[in-house]
Amino acid sequence: MINLNELTIDLKECEKLLDGFKNLLDTSDEISEGKADGLLKFFQSRPQLIILIGKWRFAMDAKFYKPELNLFNEFRADFAVCDSKKKNFLFIEFEDARKNSVFSEITNEGTTRYEWASRFEHGFSQVLDWFYRLDDYSRTNKMEEHFGHSKIEYSGLLVIGRDKFIKEAGCESRLSWRKEKLMINNNPVHCITFDQLYLELEEKLFTIQADLAGYL
């Protein structure tokens, strides 16, 4: 069975870490995923933000997380977050935040068009494979062996790219439509940029703080 790390959210720490995330976005237009100063290392060293992602909009009282989660010795998720009962999971895939991360510019005979980038399709295919295997094993004892439950609820999150490059391409509506309409086997897959992730986490943190203070 998978081993998960327990972590209680620290709102003050999250506030500080979110400031660091904003500074990273403000000082770098393009950010790699896997380098020593890349996005994956950034979040691996800041698990409080991963817990906050779990609390974001997934109806989850996030309590446990795991970096580089091994799924059935076949696939790997950059992060997994789950609730206190370990029955509701969010599987997260981070890709890079570059100009051609989400859409690639194709120019032919003076005409420019934009296609879904190979990096985006790679990241999305990762989530697709997780969901395929989770559904495939839902009818076997492997789910119990791996998660400790014969059935779990789950959703996926792909974080990739930057708002400015998508706006420059004029493709905001294409990404919005895909992230709002697309589900895999009745399970939601959310596709957002790193800028959108920051704004969503900032709003979620404010909501939690206001709720605790009795403002909501």
XYZ file of C-alpha atoms in Angstrom:
216
model
C 0.000 0.000 0.000
C 1.221 3.498 -0.765
C 2.791 5.533 2.032
C 1.489 9.074 2.338
C 2.859 12.057 4.264
C 0.496 13.694 6.740
C 0.541 17.478 6.903
C -1.726 19.990 8.616
C -2.119 23.235 6.738
C -0.338 26.267 8.182
C -2.057 29.399 6.866
C 0.766 31.772 7.796
C 3.273 29.530 6.079
C 1.037 29.275 3.004
C 0.797 33.056 2.841
C 4.585 33.365 2.863
C 5.034 30.605 0.307
C 2.437 32.128 -1.995
C 4.419 35.378 -1.939
C 7.434 33.375 -3.062
C 5.423 31.759 -5.833
C 4.243 35.164 -7.056
C 7.815 36.461 -7.008
C 8.918 33.499 -9.118
C 6.202 34.222 -11.677
C 6.886 37.963 -11.670
C 10.630 37.635 -12.223
C 10.644 34.925 -14.903
C 8.555 34.844 -18.070
C 9.581 31.285 -18.903
C 10.224 28.691 -16.201
C 11.398 25.129 -16.688
C 9.842 22.147 -14.991
C 12.681 19.849 -14.072
C 15.815 21.925 -13.492
C 17.257 22.574 -10.042
C 15.500 25.948 -9.985
C 12.440 24.641 -11.848
C 8.812 24.371 -10.908
C 8.864 20.766 -9.761
C 11.654 21.393 -7.249
C 9.903 24.567 -6.138
C 6.750 22.700 -5.144
C 8.559 19.651 -3.801
C 10.209 21.872 -1.208
C 6.892 23.579 -0.370
C 4.412 20.826 0.546
C 2.123 23.349 2.273
C 1.234 24.659 -1.189
C 0.399 21.133 -2.338
C -2.015 20.746 0.579
C -3.518 24.128 -0.315
C -4.001 22.938 -3.905
C -5.932 19.978 -2.515
C -8.204 22.346 -0.605
C -8.683 24.596 -3.624
C -11.829 23.359 -5.366
C -11.879 19.621 -5.027
C -14.302 19.326 -2.099
C -11.445 17.864 -0.120
C -10.250 18.272 3.444
C -6.682 17.723 2.283
C -4.609 15.960 4.914
C -2.079 13.733 3.142
C 0.248 14.229 0.191
C 2.901 12.350 -1.714
C 5.492 13.641 -4.195
C 6.298 11.425 -7.185
C 3.543 8.970 -6.399
C 4.096 5.562 -7.981
C 0.843 4.268 -9.452
C 0.861 0.481 -9.625
C 4.598 0.418 -10.500
C 3.653 1.650 -13.971
C 2.969 5.392 -13.902
C 4.083 8.321 -11.768
C 2.192 11.430 -10.681
C 4.218 14.492 -9.704
C 2.032 14.817 -6.610
C -0.995 13.234 -5.023
C -3.159 14.835 -2.336
C -5.934 13.120 -0.434
C -8.396 13.613 2.400
C -8.162 12.320 5.956
C -9.936 9.061 5.031
C -7.596 8.473 2.067
C -10.569 7.949 -0.218
C -10.656 11.211 -2.205
C -7.552 11.887 -4.317
C -6.207 14.639 -6.517
C -3.403 13.629 -8.875
C -1.232 16.514 -10.095
C 0.992 16.855 -13.149
C 3.300 19.860 -13.537
C 4.772 20.745 -16.925
C 6.924 23.732 -17.851
C 5.847 27.350 -18.191
C 7.204 28.362 -21.578
C 5.943 30.167 -24.651
C 5.185 26.949 -26.519
C 4.013 24.881 -23.547
C 0.286 25.014 -24.366
C 0.080 26.194 -27.987
C 2.680 25.944 -30.756
C 2.826 28.593 -33.459
C 2.719 27.155 -36.981
C 3.495 29.467 -39.913
C 2.863 28.312 -43.469
C 2.899 30.531 -46.556
C 2.401 33.656 -44.500
C -0.472 32.208 -42.484
C -0.094 31.656 -38.731
C -2.144 29.200 -36.752
C -1.813 27.603 -33.330
C -1.899 23.909 -32.472
C -1.992 22.211 -29.097
C 1.659 21.853 -28.147
C 3.359 18.499 -27.751
C 4.226 19.429 -24.165
C 0.563 19.984 -23.342
C -0.491 16.757 -25.012
C 2.257 14.898 -23.150
C 1.065 16.224 -19.792
C -2.565 15.519 -20.590
C -1.696 12.006 -21.744
C -0.061 11.396 -18.380
C -3.369 12.103 -16.656
C -5.190 10.007 -19.247
C -2.956 7.029 -18.466
C -3.525 7.379 -14.708
C -7.273 7.391 -15.197
C -7.117 4.458 -17.591
C -5.247 2.318 -15.090
C -7.388 3.412 -12.129
C -10.529 2.453 -14.027
C -8.983 -0.782 -15.263
C -8.021 -1.867 -11.740
C -11.289 -0.724 -10.167
C -12.675 -4.204 -10.842
C -9.765 -6.001 -9.173
C -8.189 -6.312 -5.728
C -5.290 -4.092 -6.824
C -7.125 -0.957 -5.690
C -7.402 -2.356 -2.163
C -3.750 -3.386 -2.219
C -2.568 0.015 -3.478
C -4.891 2.501 -1.744
C -6.342 0.525 1.149
C -9.847 0.876 -0.319
C -11.622 -1.003 -3.075
C -12.922 2.298 -4.457
C -11.643 5.867 -4.392
C -12.863 9.187 -5.772
C -10.304 11.026 -7.874
C -9.673 13.953 -10.183
C -6.695 15.264 -12.123
C -4.909 18.593 -12.384
C -2.512 19.611 -15.157
C -0.626 22.875 -14.518
C 1.233 24.221 -17.537
C 2.208 27.433 -19.318
C 1.707 31.141 -18.709
C -1.268 33.413 -19.288
C 0.696 35.988 -21.278
C 1.708 33.547 -24.008
C -1.812 32.182 -24.374
C -3.181 35.734 -24.632
C -0.560 36.639 -27.229
C -1.734 33.674 -29.285
C -5.376 34.682 -28.836
C -6.207 31.197 -27.587
C -7.716 31.908 -24.162
C -11.166 30.651 -25.153
C -9.769 27.368 -26.521
C -8.040 26.553 -23.234
C -11.047 27.687 -21.201
C -13.398 25.502 -23.199
C -11.144 22.471 -22.850
C -10.687 22.816 -19.097
C -14.377 23.482 -18.453
C -15.887 20.823 -20.687
C -13.492 17.919 -20.567
C -13.933 14.888 -18.332
C -12.437 11.421 -18.556
C -14.738 8.566 -17.637
C -16.855 11.021 -15.599
C -13.794 12.217 -13.652
C -12.787 15.887 -13.996
C -9.429 16.951 -15.420
C -8.527 20.570 -14.719
C -5.993 22.252 -17.017
C -4.728 25.629 -15.800
C -1.685 27.864 -16.156
C 0.687 28.659 -13.324
C -0.692 32.214 -13.224
C -4.196 30.834 -12.798
C -2.971 28.445 -10.115
C -1.515 31.348 -8.129
C -4.758 33.360 -8.351
C -6.878 30.373 -7.353
C -4.661 29.581 -4.360
C -4.592 33.221 -3.275
C -8.391 33.325 -3.344
C -8.695 29.987 -1.521
C -6.296 31.089 1.206
C -8.223 34.325 1.699
C -11.492 32.390 1.916
C -10.110 30.016 4.558
C -8.670 32.889 6.589
C -11.895 34.890 6.386
C -13.967 31.866 7.355
C -11.805 31.228 10.424
C -12.062 34.879 11.368
C -15.842 34.717 11.170
C -16.186 37.045 8.199
C -18.060 34.542 6.014
